[in-house]
XYZ file of C-alpha atoms in Angstrom:
735
model
C 98.531 145.535 132.953
C 101.694 143.481 132.343
C 100.398 140.712 134.577
C 97.097 140.648 132.664
C 98.949 140.375 129.341
C 101.084 137.514 130.659
C 97.944 135.679 131.838
C 96.361 136.071 128.400
C 99.464 134.661 126.736
C 99.418 131.667 129.062
C 95.737 131.172 128.220
C 96.455 130.928 124.484
C 99.383 128.540 124.957
C 97.528 126.201 127.282
C 94.416 126.177 125.099
C 96.539 124.732 122.328
C 97.977 122.079 124.651
C 94.538 121.039 125.883
C 93.472 120.006 122.399
C 95.771 116.964 122.564
C 94.361 113.671 123.822
C 96.698 111.334 125.704
C 96.040 107.675 124.857
C 97.639 106.583 128.101
C 95.303 108.878 129.999
C 92.268 107.352 128.280
C 93.457 103.788 128.947
C 94.095 104.701 132.543
C 90.570 106.101 132.786
C 89.224 102.724 131.697
C 91.169 101.029 134.468
C 90.019 103.574 137.041
C 86.387 102.858 136.177
C 86.777 99.099 135.889
C 84.118 98.478 138.532
C 81.606 100.595 136.623
C 82.520 98.816 133.377
C 82.158 95.381 134.969
C 78.843 96.266 136.601
C 77.330 97.660 133.400
C 78.592 94.649 131.427
C 77.099 92.206 133.926
C 73.817 94.127 134.089
C 73.337 94.098 130.322
C 74.430 90.464 130.109
C 71.825 89.576 132.752
C 69.253 91.613 130.850
C 70.106 89.641 127.709
C 69.813 86.371 129.636
C 66.419 87.368 131.037
C 65.196 88.377 127.581
C 66.435 85.141 126.013
C 64.711 83.165 128.769
C 61.386 84.984 128.639
C 61.176 85.443 124.856
C 58.869 83.113 122.962
C 61.014 80.404 121.305
C 60.965 80.071 117.517
C 61.288 76.662 115.852
C 62.077 75.612 112.294
C 60.633 72.749 110.273
C 61.844 71.699 106.838
C 60.751 69.456 103.968
C 62.447 68.368 100.728
C 60.837 68.217 97.279
C 62.195 67.401 93.822
C 61.173 69.109 90.583
C 61.830 66.878 87.574
C 62.161 67.909 83.954
C 58.849 68.020 82.113
C 58.325 66.897 78.528
C 55.778 68.300 76.083
C 52.256 66.925 75.785
C 51.403 67.322 72.107
C 53.779 65.583 69.769
C 55.321 67.910 67.259
C 54.270 70.966 69.245
C 57.021 70.968 71.915
C 58.491 74.355 71.152
C 60.879 74.127 74.125
C 62.911 71.468 72.317
C 63.206 73.758 69.310
C 64.445 76.589 71.533
C 66.963 74.446 73.397
C 65.035 74.546 76.707
C 65.444 71.716 79.193
C 61.943 71.785 80.641
C 60.366 73.867 83.386
C 62.966 75.777 85.433
C 63.167 75.408 89.216
C 62.781 79.158 89.709
C 59.387 79.027 87.997
C 58.209 76.274 90.332
C 59.493 78.248 93.328
C 57.388 81.246 92.351
C 54.372 78.997 91.824
C 54.982 77.504 95.265
C 55.009 80.994 96.861
C 51.926 82.176 94.968
C 48.575 82.989 96.550
C 47.109 80.065 94.585
C 49.117 77.570 96.644
C 49.381 79.390 99.979
C 45.718 80.357 99.907
C 44.713 76.691 99.799
C 47.140 75.985 102.664
C 45.514 78.729 104.743
C 42.067 77.275 104.019
C 43.105 73.754 104.974
C 45.003 74.572 108.180
C 42.957 77.512 109.553
C 45.978 79.781 109.677
C 43.617 82.727 109.487
C 42.469 82.044 113.066
C 44.731 83.009 115.984
C 44.048 82.407 119.686
C 46.150 84.501 122.097
C 45.777 83.741 125.832
C 45.787 86.822 128.052
C 48.606 86.327 130.561
C 50.674 88.334 132.996
C 52.902 90.993 131.429
C 56.489 90.031 130.596
C 56.602 86.645 132.369
C 53.096 85.367 131.614
C 54.003 83.506 128.427
C 57.040 81.966 130.115
C 54.893 80.693 132.995
C 52.457 79.272 130.470
C 55.225 77.428 128.617
C 56.587 76.075 131.882
C 53.193 74.569 132.698
C 52.533 76.630 135.837
C 48.986 76.015 136.995
C 46.655 78.724 138.250
C 47.597 79.716 141.821
C 44.966 80.278 144.473
C 45.407 84.061 144.519
C 44.603 84.198 140.782
C 41.175 82.606 141.060
C 38.578 84.640 139.176
C 41.168 86.755 137.351
C 41.288 87.228 133.596
C 44.722 85.614 133.317
C 45.173 82.321 131.504
C 47.386 79.622 133.040
C 48.575 76.190 132.032
C 45.640 73.820 131.570
C 43.285 76.553 130.318
C 42.525 75.735 126.675
C 40.386 77.132 123.868
C 39.809 75.620 120.432
C 37.688 77.081 117.661
C 36.095 74.546 115.359
C 34.682 76.936 112.770
C 34.744 80.669 112.225
C 33.037 82.156 109.192
C 32.999 85.845 108.283
C 32.100 87.899 105.244
C 34.435 87.144 102.336
C 35.512 90.795 102.026
C 35.956 91.488 105.754
C 39.230 92.746 107.127
C 41.074 91.325 110.124
C 38.730 91.076 113.114
C 39.787 90.895 116.763
C 37.596 90.057 119.751
C 37.888 88.981 123.365
C 36.392 85.650 124.417
C 35.648 85.379 128.131
C 34.884 82.085 129.799
C 31.735 82.032 131.913
C 32.264 78.528 133.243
C 30.302 75.322 132.505
C 31.090 75.458 128.797
C 29.661 78.943 128.308
C 31.430 82.005 126.994
C 30.865 85.649 126.050
C 32.235 87.270 122.915
C 33.340 90.883 123.512
C 34.683 93.708 121.387
C 38.029 95.322 122.190
C 36.107 98.072 123.993
C 34.433 95.487 126.242
C 30.970 95.528 124.619
C 29.274 92.119 124.566
C 28.426 90.760 121.096
C 26.772 87.578 122.234
C 26.930 84.525 124.464
C 27.583 81.017 123.244
C 27.881 77.416 124.323
C 30.680 75.020 123.444
C 29.730 72.915 120.421
C 26.920 75.233 119.291
C 27.127 77.872 116.584
C 27.092 81.512 117.698
C 25.829 83.980 115.084
C 26.496 87.712 115.315
C 24.888 90.115 112.875
C 27.214 93.126 113.138
C 29.860 92.341 112.167
C 28.512 89.178 110.621
C 30.269 86.111 111.990
C 29.439 82.493 112.700
C 31.573 81.064 115.484
C 31.700 77.519 116.802
C 33.893 76.814 119.830
C 34.827 73.133 119.910
C 36.608 73.139 123.284
C 36.820 75.532 126.242
C 38.516 74.448 129.419
C 39.040 77.536 131.553
C 37.539 78.867 134.795
C 35.074 81.708 134.821
C 36.695 85.048 134.053
C 39.625 83.758 131.969
C 39.918 85.679 128.705
C 41.423 84.938 125.315
C 42.070 87.281 122.404
C 40.727 85.694 119.218
C 41.739 87.047 115.824
C 40.172 86.289 112.452
C 42.683 87.430 109.867
C 41.707 88.349 106.364
C 42.676 85.712 103.828
C 45.260 87.996 102.287
C 46.803 88.812 105.673
C 47.013 85.120 106.550
C 48.674 84.358 103.203
C 51.216 87.139 103.749
C 51.936 85.880 107.243
C 52.619 82.385 105.927
C 54.730 83.744 103.067
C 56.901 85.755 105.487
C 57.652 82.613 107.485
C 58.270 80.372 104.453
C 61.699 80.133 102.873
C 62.652 78.123 99.784
C 66.264 77.090 99.211
C 67.621 75.634 95.968
C 70.102 72.824 96.604
C 72.893 72.617 94.051
C 72.788 73.768 90.457
C 70.233 72.303 88.053
C 69.387 69.568 90.561
C 65.731 70.517 90.877
C 65.952 69.955 94.660
C 64.121 72.416 96.915
C 64.229 72.636 100.704
C 61.201 74.332 102.241
C 61.710 75.880 105.687
C 58.965 77.270 107.919
C 59.535 79.057 111.239
C 57.111 79.744 114.073
C 56.460 79.250 117.796
C 54.100 76.245 117.476
C 55.847 73.012 116.493
C 52.613 71.190 115.650
C 51.438 74.049 113.440
C 54.786 74.081 111.629
C 54.555 70.410 110.659
C 50.895 70.678 109.676
C 51.346 73.828 107.596
C 54.503 72.668 105.842
C 53.046 69.271 104.976
C 49.924 70.983 103.672
C 52.104 73.271 101.532
C 53.934 70.379 99.875
C 50.722 68.388 99.354
C 48.898 71.352 97.799
C 51.915 72.040 95.571
C 52.004 68.407 94.424
C 48.237 68.282 93.841
C 48.329 71.517 91.871
C 51.225 70.237 89.767
C 49.390 66.995 88.924
C 46.209 68.920 88.125
C 48.169 71.226 85.851
C 49.721 68.296 83.995
C 46.325 66.597 83.645
C 44.760 69.861 82.453
C 47.247 70.038 79.593
C 46.382 66.492 78.560
C 42.650 67.231 78.826
C 42.927 70.295 76.601
C 44.933 68.410 73.977
C 42.560 65.443 74.090
C 39.535 67.712 73.777
C 41.037 69.346 70.697
C 41.888 65.999 69.080
C 38.436 64.551 69.800
C 36.912 67.510 67.981
C 39.188 67.049 64.962
C 38.980 63.233 64.640
C 35.372 63.079 63.232
C 36.167 65.800 60.738
C 39.281 64.019 59.524
C 37.354 60.727 59.349
C 34.698 62.394 57.227
C 37.374 63.847 54.955
C 38.926 60.379 54.614
C 35.590 58.812 53.620
C 35.003 61.502 51.039
C 38.491 61.027 49.581
C 38.055 57.247 49.380
C 34.631 57.601 47.712
C 36.016 59.990 45.088
C 38.886 57.581 44.319
C 36.606 54.584 43.991
C 34.123 56.444 41.789
C 36.867 57.626 39.449
C 38.316 54.148 39.113
C 34.923 52.754 38.200
C 34.392 55.448 35.610
C 37.824 55.145 33.988
C 38.261 51.370 34.387
C 41.680 52.081 35.947
C 42.604 50.096 38.986
C 46.384 50.110 39.540
C 49.049 52.793 39.336
C 52.271 52.417 37.467
C 55.530 52.016 39.359
C 56.574 55.615 38.607
C 53.258 57.001 39.687
C 53.369 54.924 42.877
C 56.788 56.383 43.814
C 55.563 59.922 43.167
C 52.531 59.227 45.315
C 54.634 58.028 48.264
C 56.901 61.093 48.033
C 53.979 63.481 47.930
C 52.363 61.789 50.930
C 55.595 62.102 52.944
C 55.878 65.779 52.038
C 52.254 66.416 52.997
C 52.835 64.717 56.377
C 55.882 66.901 57.018
C 53.976 70.025 56.034
C 51.158 69.057 58.379
C 53.612 68.659 61.274
C 55.216 72.015 60.470
C 51.762 73.585 60.419
C 51.184 72.448 64.009
C 54.536 73.838 65.087
C 53.851 77.126 63.319
C 50.536 77.569 65.122
C 52.371 77.118 68.438
C 55.192 79.512 67.513
C 52.763 82.150 66.264
C 51.459 82.563 69.832
C 54.944 83.289 71.209
C 57.045 84.934 68.507
C 56.827 87.204 65.479
C 57.744 85.934 61.989
C 61.087 87.735 62.319
C 62.243 85.501 65.176
C 65.138 83.201 64.135
C 63.260 80.027 65.130
C 60.126 81.166 63.285
C 62.170 82.054 60.172
C 63.888 78.669 60.247
C 60.514 76.896 60.311
C 59.218 79.026 57.427
C 62.320 78.294 55.374
C 61.858 74.556 55.948
C 58.208 74.858 54.979
C 59.117 76.704 51.765
C 61.653 74.025 50.922
C 59.010 71.325 51.265
C 56.603 73.371 49.150
C 59.207 73.630 46.394
C 59.797 69.883 46.581
C 56.063 69.338 46.336
C 55.833 71.593 43.265
C 58.755 69.745 41.623
C 57.020 66.410 42.100
C 53.753 67.793 40.796
C 55.585 69.041 37.690
C 57.069 65.573 37.137
C 53.652 63.991 37.351
C 52.266 66.566 34.893
C 53.639 64.507 31.945
C 51.684 61.416 32.985
C 48.482 60.473 31.236
C 45.378 62.299 32.442
C 43.952 59.124 33.955
C 47.131 58.447 35.960
C 47.307 62.073 37.116
C 43.747 62.043 38.396
C 44.232 58.706 40.170
C 47.470 60.058 41.655
C 45.744 63.135 43.086
C 42.854 61.145 44.492
C 45.137 58.480 45.956
C 47.304 61.188 47.513
C 44.310 62.766 49.244
C 43.291 59.361 50.602
C 46.737 58.486 51.936
C 47.419 61.909 53.453
C 44.051 62.035 55.162
C 44.444 58.450 56.311
C 47.894 59.281 57.737
C 46.513 62.230 59.653
C 43.594 60.232 60.964
C 45.797 57.394 62.202
C 48.104 59.910 63.863
C 45.143 61.523 65.641
C 43.886 58.157 66.871
C 47.311 57.179 68.174
C 47.762 60.513 69.928
C 44.318 60.331 71.495
C 45.155 56.943 72.912
C 48.463 58.265 74.294
C 46.729 61.223 75.947
C 44.127 58.981 77.552
C 46.881 56.850 79.010
C 48.834 59.946 80.085
C 45.785 61.447 81.784
C 45.070 58.244 83.638
C 48.664 57.950 84.852
C 49.529 61.630 85.454
C 51.956 61.991 88.384
C 53.337 65.465 87.672
C 56.971 66.513 87.809
C 57.024 67.260 91.562
C 57.991 64.598 94.095
C 57.937 64.903 97.897
C 61.129 63.339 99.204
C 61.026 64.319 102.905
C 57.945 65.201 104.928
C 58.050 68.111 107.347
C 60.123 67.600 110.504
C 60.921 70.137 113.243
C 64.686 70.582 113.325
C 64.795 72.412 116.650
C 64.750 75.880 118.178
C 66.297 78.612 116.064
C 65.485 81.664 118.190
C 66.182 83.177 120.579
C 69.809 82.002 120.673
C 70.510 82.401 124.349
C 74.302 82.179 124.289
C 74.561 84.586 121.376
C 72.147 87.078 122.959
C 73.968 86.995 126.296
C 77.317 87.424 124.545
C 76.065 90.296 122.404
C 74.363 91.971 125.377
C 77.521 91.615 127.473
C 79.722 92.989 124.701
C 77.266 95.836 124.210
C 77.426 96.649 127.913
C 81.215 96.523 127.818
C 81.335 98.751 124.756
C 78.759 101.178 126.164
C 80.595 101.473 129.475
C 83.904 102.063 127.706
C 82.339 104.711 125.477
C 80.847 106.488 128.506
C 84.159 106.430 130.355
C 86.179 107.519 127.329
C 83.776 110.338 126.493
C 83.907 111.601 130.048
C 87.687 111.352 130.015
C 87.958 113.050 126.627
C 85.728 115.958 127.621
C 86.938 116.213 131.218
C 89.438 119.074 131.270
C 89.957 119.048 135.020
C 93.440 119.510 136.440
C 95.118 116.230 137.321
C 98.757 117.163 137.979
C 100.890 119.968 139.396
C 102.716 120.134 136.069
C 99.570 121.527 134.422
C 99.588 124.419 136.901
C 103.294 125.013 136.442
C 102.729 125.271 132.688
C 100.504 128.261 133.545
C 103.469 129.866 135.392
C 101.730 129.340 138.720
C 103.852 127.783 141.478
C 102.278 124.886 143.359
C 102.673 125.353 147.090
C 101.087 122.062 148.087
C 99.264 119.024 146.761
C 96.691 117.900 149.320
C 95.481 114.303 148.882
C 91.842 113.482 149.371
C 91.074 112.416 152.910
C 88.993 109.253 153.021
C 87.814 110.099 156.540
C 86.670 113.549 155.470
C 84.946 112.058 152.461
C 82.996 109.592 154.613
C 82.054 112.291 157.130
C 80.838 114.567 154.340
C 78.590 111.849 152.980
C 77.157 111.047 156.397
C 76.742 114.732 157.295
C 74.376 115.395 154.411
C 70.771 115.286 155.445
C 67.860 114.336 153.217
C 67.887 117.796 151.609
C 71.568 117.662 150.839
C 72.602 120.347 153.377
C 75.856 119.955 155.261
C 75.947 120.006 159.049
C 78.690 120.865 161.550
C 81.676 118.558 161.233
C 84.692 119.848 163.197
C 88.325 120.200 162.145
C 90.125 117.222 160.643
C 93.416 118.513 162.075
C 91.944 118.061 165.564
C 90.145 114.764 164.929
C 92.959 113.010 163.069
C 96.267 114.908 163.065
C 98.004 112.001 161.307
C 95.760 112.089 158.242
C 97.671 112.395 154.978
C 95.743 115.534 154.067
C 96.865 117.196 157.287
C 100.461 116.152 156.633
C 100.257 117.858 153.230
C 98.862 121.023 154.833
C 101.825 120.970 157.275
C 104.123 121.113 154.267
C 102.032 124.065 153.057
C 102.649 125.791 156.385
C 106.395 125.506 155.843
C 106.158 126.828 152.285
C 103.884 129.623 153.451
C 106.401 130.735 156.095
C 108.986 131.539 153.432
C 106.407 133.003 151.061
C 105.180 135.536 153.632
C 108.614 136.680 154.686
C 108.575 139.276 151.896
C 104.906 140.170 152.410
C 103.852 143.626 153.594
C 101.508 142.209 156.241
C 100.528 138.993 157.996
C 97.296 138.514 156.063
C 96.681 135.504 153.822
C 93.719 135.332 151.429
C 92.622 131.930 150.228
C 90.325 131.972 147.212
C 89.369 129.754 144.300
C 87.799 129.857 140.851
C 84.548 128.043 141.677
C 82.529 126.724 144.640
C 82.948 123.323 146.333
C 86.669 122.984 145.796
C 87.755 122.905 149.489
C 88.640 126.532 150.305
C 87.053 126.458 153.739
C 88.589 123.048 154.518
C 92.037 124.310 153.549
C 91.669 127.631 155.393
C 90.468 126.220 158.694
C 92.859 123.263 158.843
C 95.820 125.437 157.827
C 94.872 127.807 160.632
C 94.623 124.898 163.078
C 98.073 123.579 162.132
C 99.607 127.016 162.471
C 97.943 127.373 165.877
C 99.330 123.996 166.942
C 102.790 125.353 166.053
C 102.338 128.140 168.634
C 101.049 130.966 166.505
C 98.023 133.084 167.297
C 95.813 132.629 164.247
C 92.416 133.981 163.275
C 90.262 132.684 160.408
C 87.844 135.145 158.818
C 84.912 133.858 156.775
C 84.956 136.440 153.981
C 82.139 134.723 152.083
C 79.171 136.571 153.565
C 76.824 134.808 151.157
C 77.482 131.073 151.600
C 80.483 130.736 153.901
C 81.148 127.374 155.595
C 83.853 128.224 158.125
C 81.408 127.902 161.001
C 80.528 124.378 159.860
C 84.182 123.374 159.746
C 84.559 124.631 163.327
C 81.295 123.117 164.485
C 79.627 126.429 165.380
C 76.919 128.739 164.046
C 77.312 131.719 161.713
C 75.660 134.534 163.711
C 77.504 137.690 164.881
C 80.151 137.741 162.210
C 81.842 139.833 159.542
C 78.696 141.294 157.997
C 77.559 142.516 161.397
C 80.933 144.183 162.022
C 80.975 145.942 158.652
C 77.415 147.158 159.089
C 78.271 148.616 162.498
C 76.101 146.267 164.517
C 79.052 144.609 166.239
C 82.386 145.769 167.631
C 85.640 144.275 166.434
C 86.465 142.305 169.558
C 82.909 140.985 169.831
C 83.137 139.356 166.391
C 86.269 137.356 167.210
C 85.427 134.002 168.795
C 87.762 131.459 170.315
C 87.763 127.840 169.144
C 88.361 124.570 170.929
C 92.012 124.754 169.895
C 94.378 127.026 171.787
C 95.670 129.861 169.660
C 92.971 129.585 167.049
C 90.219 132.199 166.781
C 87.718 132.806 164.056
C 85.200 135.262 162.658
C 81.973 133.914 161.125
C 80.280 135.312 158.048
C 77.408 136.807 160.027
C 73.930 137.366 158.723
C 73.649 137.391 154.908
C 73.633 141.078 153.771
C 72.052 142.304 150.515
C 75.268 144.119 149.440
C 78.413 142.215 150.501
C 80.705 143.865 147.922
C 79.712 147.383 149.024
C 80.374 146.514 152.685
C 83.864 145.248 151.823
C 84.681 148.501 150.032
C 83.998 150.595 153.166
C 86.791 151.895 155.377
C 85.500 149.838 158.296
C 86.707 146.651 156.564
C 90.246 148.110 156.352
C 90.075 149.091 160.005
C 88.926 145.593 160.947
C 91.798 144.016 159.019
C 94.275 146.315 160.741
C 92.784 145.340 164.078
C 93.147 141.624 163.366
C 96.700 142.027 162.098
C 97.674 143.766 165.330
C 96.027 141.166 167.548
C 97.177 137.958 165.798
C 100.314 136.528 164.222
C 98.459 135.266 161.149
C 95.166 136.362 159.599
C 93.623 133.878 157.131
C 90.644 135.064 155.093
C 88.433 132.564 153.276
C 86.761 134.310 150.313
C 83.997 133.432 147.843
C 84.992 132.137 144.375
C 86.458 134.841 142.175
C 84.584 133.681 139.050
C 81.241 134.066 140.832
C 81.598 137.446 142.562
C 84.193 140.236 142.899
C 84.553 139.962 146.697
C 87.907 138.159 146.437
C 89.423 140.969 144.348
C 88.316 143.541 146.963
C 89.597 141.495 149.892
C 92.861 140.740 148.081
C 93.762 144.417 148.045
C 93.881 144.214 151.859
C 96.106 141.116 151.929
C 99.794 140.810 151.179
C 99.608 137.105 150.209
C 97.026 135.346 148.050
C 96.749 131.598 147.452
C 94.333 129.934 145.058
C 92.780 126.527 145.818
C 91.898 124.276 142.855
C 90.322 120.849 143.036
C 91.743 117.758 141.391
C 89.717 116.633 138.346
C 87.130 119.414 138.811
C 88.794 122.750 138.207
C 89.821 123.257 134.592
C 92.917 125.118 133.351
C 90.585 127.577 131.678
C 88.981 128.473 135.014
C 92.387 128.960 136.604
C 93.471 131.242 133.759
C 90.329 133.375 133.976
C 90.576 133.587 137.778
C 94.233 134.600 137.520
C 93.332 137.269 134.954
C 90.521 138.715 137.071
C 92.691 138.943 140.157
C 95.528 140.435 138.115
C 93.174 143.039 136.646
C 92.200 143.938 140.210
C 95.822 144.332 141.233
C 95.927 141.116 143.275
C 98.841 138.837 142.314
C 98.574 135.129 143.070
C 101.457 133.894 145.132
C 100.797 130.230 144.445
C 98.256 127.450 144.017
C 97.101 124.572 146.241
C 95.999 121.424 144.384
C 93.347 119.957 146.673
C 91.636 116.529 146.897
C 94.303 114.777 144.867
C 93.731 111.116 143.990
C 95.950 108.359 142.685
C 94.427 107.008 139.478
C 95.732 104.983 136.596
C 94.700 107.720 134.174
C 96.750 110.348 135.965
C 99.598 108.072 137.083
C 100.475 107.554 133.430
C 102.876 110.332 132.576
C 101.704 112.808 135.216
C 102.470 112.195 138.859
C 103.059 108.500 139.246
C 106.007 109.370 141.450
C 103.724 110.540 144.266
C 103.526 108.097 147.112
C 100.070 108.930 148.404
C 96.617 109.362 146.991
C 93.156 108.102 147.777
C 89.978 107.499 145.788
C 87.465 110.339 145.634
C 83.763 110.241 145.208
């Protein structure tokens, strides 16, 4: 019970230590996996290069336009000047430029609603087409399109409210073609240059050019007008150059250089035409209004002149006095100002309420003029009746005449303005393709390579961070377990293991490494284990040695058989017992079969001496696992197993028993009760401290103390050399 408590205490202490992450260990892990990191980096960089090469290139075209300040059209009605505005803002023109009004006309003029997509090979087909690769002989009659195969649509009309339509056009040779649905149903057959009409869905299609062999297919798409406008808008970018300069750079991106120039030039031309039409429309509306008012004002002028002349004839008064003449001129000036303010008020009334500061200022000015007018009228009230009447009639004539002359002058100005309207938009630079903007090969390759480097480092660091395998003897000593030997990984054994695996992954007979290559570093380490074991077993109650481990595939059988061989080479009589009656591998290490072994002895089918077989090495005997029994643990608990162990101890100098993993089954705890010495084998980088602690606890609970530990398959790595066992002089790479 005391041993179990000590093991639990070691478990808690080591669990706390394992939570720490050594930066040097992580950096060393990166260096250990440098080949993997380089390979993954190169692979992703090559993938980025292939993508950048095969991807459809994108080009950019740009044009430059200028938006000038715009002045008002109707004199006296330019409210912008009253509000401190400097004319139409550039942002307004930008929004007009990006409106459906402008882009819709561009779509109509350039047929951007029609798309022709050649059907090519997957992945590399478009690249072959761009490189001008002609149709090879083996592709004759296929549906693929190659360089030299062309299709042009002259006219394609659909219902105005139809959505985007997509069909397949298949060449039939000799200028004939078949129009198919996406499901492969034929809609009709046509001839180049002739109109093809389809009722459902209703379309009228005219193919202007078709140069492709029979069987070549194209995907033809008729986009809805709105979809085509959105597509153009997504590719169009407007940039304002400087502040308040009115300079706009229009940029359009796409894969077709000719289409870029055509579409961008059409955009600037439509924008300019619309701007001129808008300017001319303002002049037309103003001129139309003035032409309606001119006859009325002329009629009012005639009536005023007739009334003045009639009154003069009746009153025999011809001339006005000097005072009356001055009053008349002042009243006429005030009336003209009031008339101008009336025009401005009608314009402001459409935009603001009477409480607006600008509107209030105009009303105050109008009231001031009205008071001035009333003051003058009061002054003229003291004149003789004849002079007053002549003054009123003369004022009506002059005011009306002033208005009429102003209308005539403005009409003439508007006619000249309409004839010479140029708008406030000027095209400075026509569209020019600036070059390829995507894909950026160098950037893509660099990003892909850096991504591969980063991904590989993350994979390695995550594996290192979560890998809790033992990497140094010090970790075992911290668990109060003495390390009897550190066995480096044998490169020869590693290669033989890989070659010995058949297609199903089963291992075949290999033979002892101690016999094949006695000078191997692993064998030298096991020789040092033999020396340590000699002193360890001096205080043992018997000559039996149990070799176990926490988990499978950690090298128990390799250690057991080669240790036995080395002891036999030293002159001892040694027997190796395969105590793993389920999946023992001792017979494979010795190059024999597993029949007639331990299970047969314990079940009474075989005598003791019949189970012991000699090996190719003098002094070394062995006992196989035998046939797999259904109850190995129950067989080991029988008295016959104790009798067999006593028999082997009397016949040999050293009895080595290879057992199954203690964490998998309880066989090792049962066998350990029959053995005076127990060693545990752990594998470098595979066995975790937690597994060692649990295995130690289970054996301790069964009354089997662990004499020491063997650290097997040790490797020299940068991750473990940093701060762990860099002082070791030997180590080899593992799988």
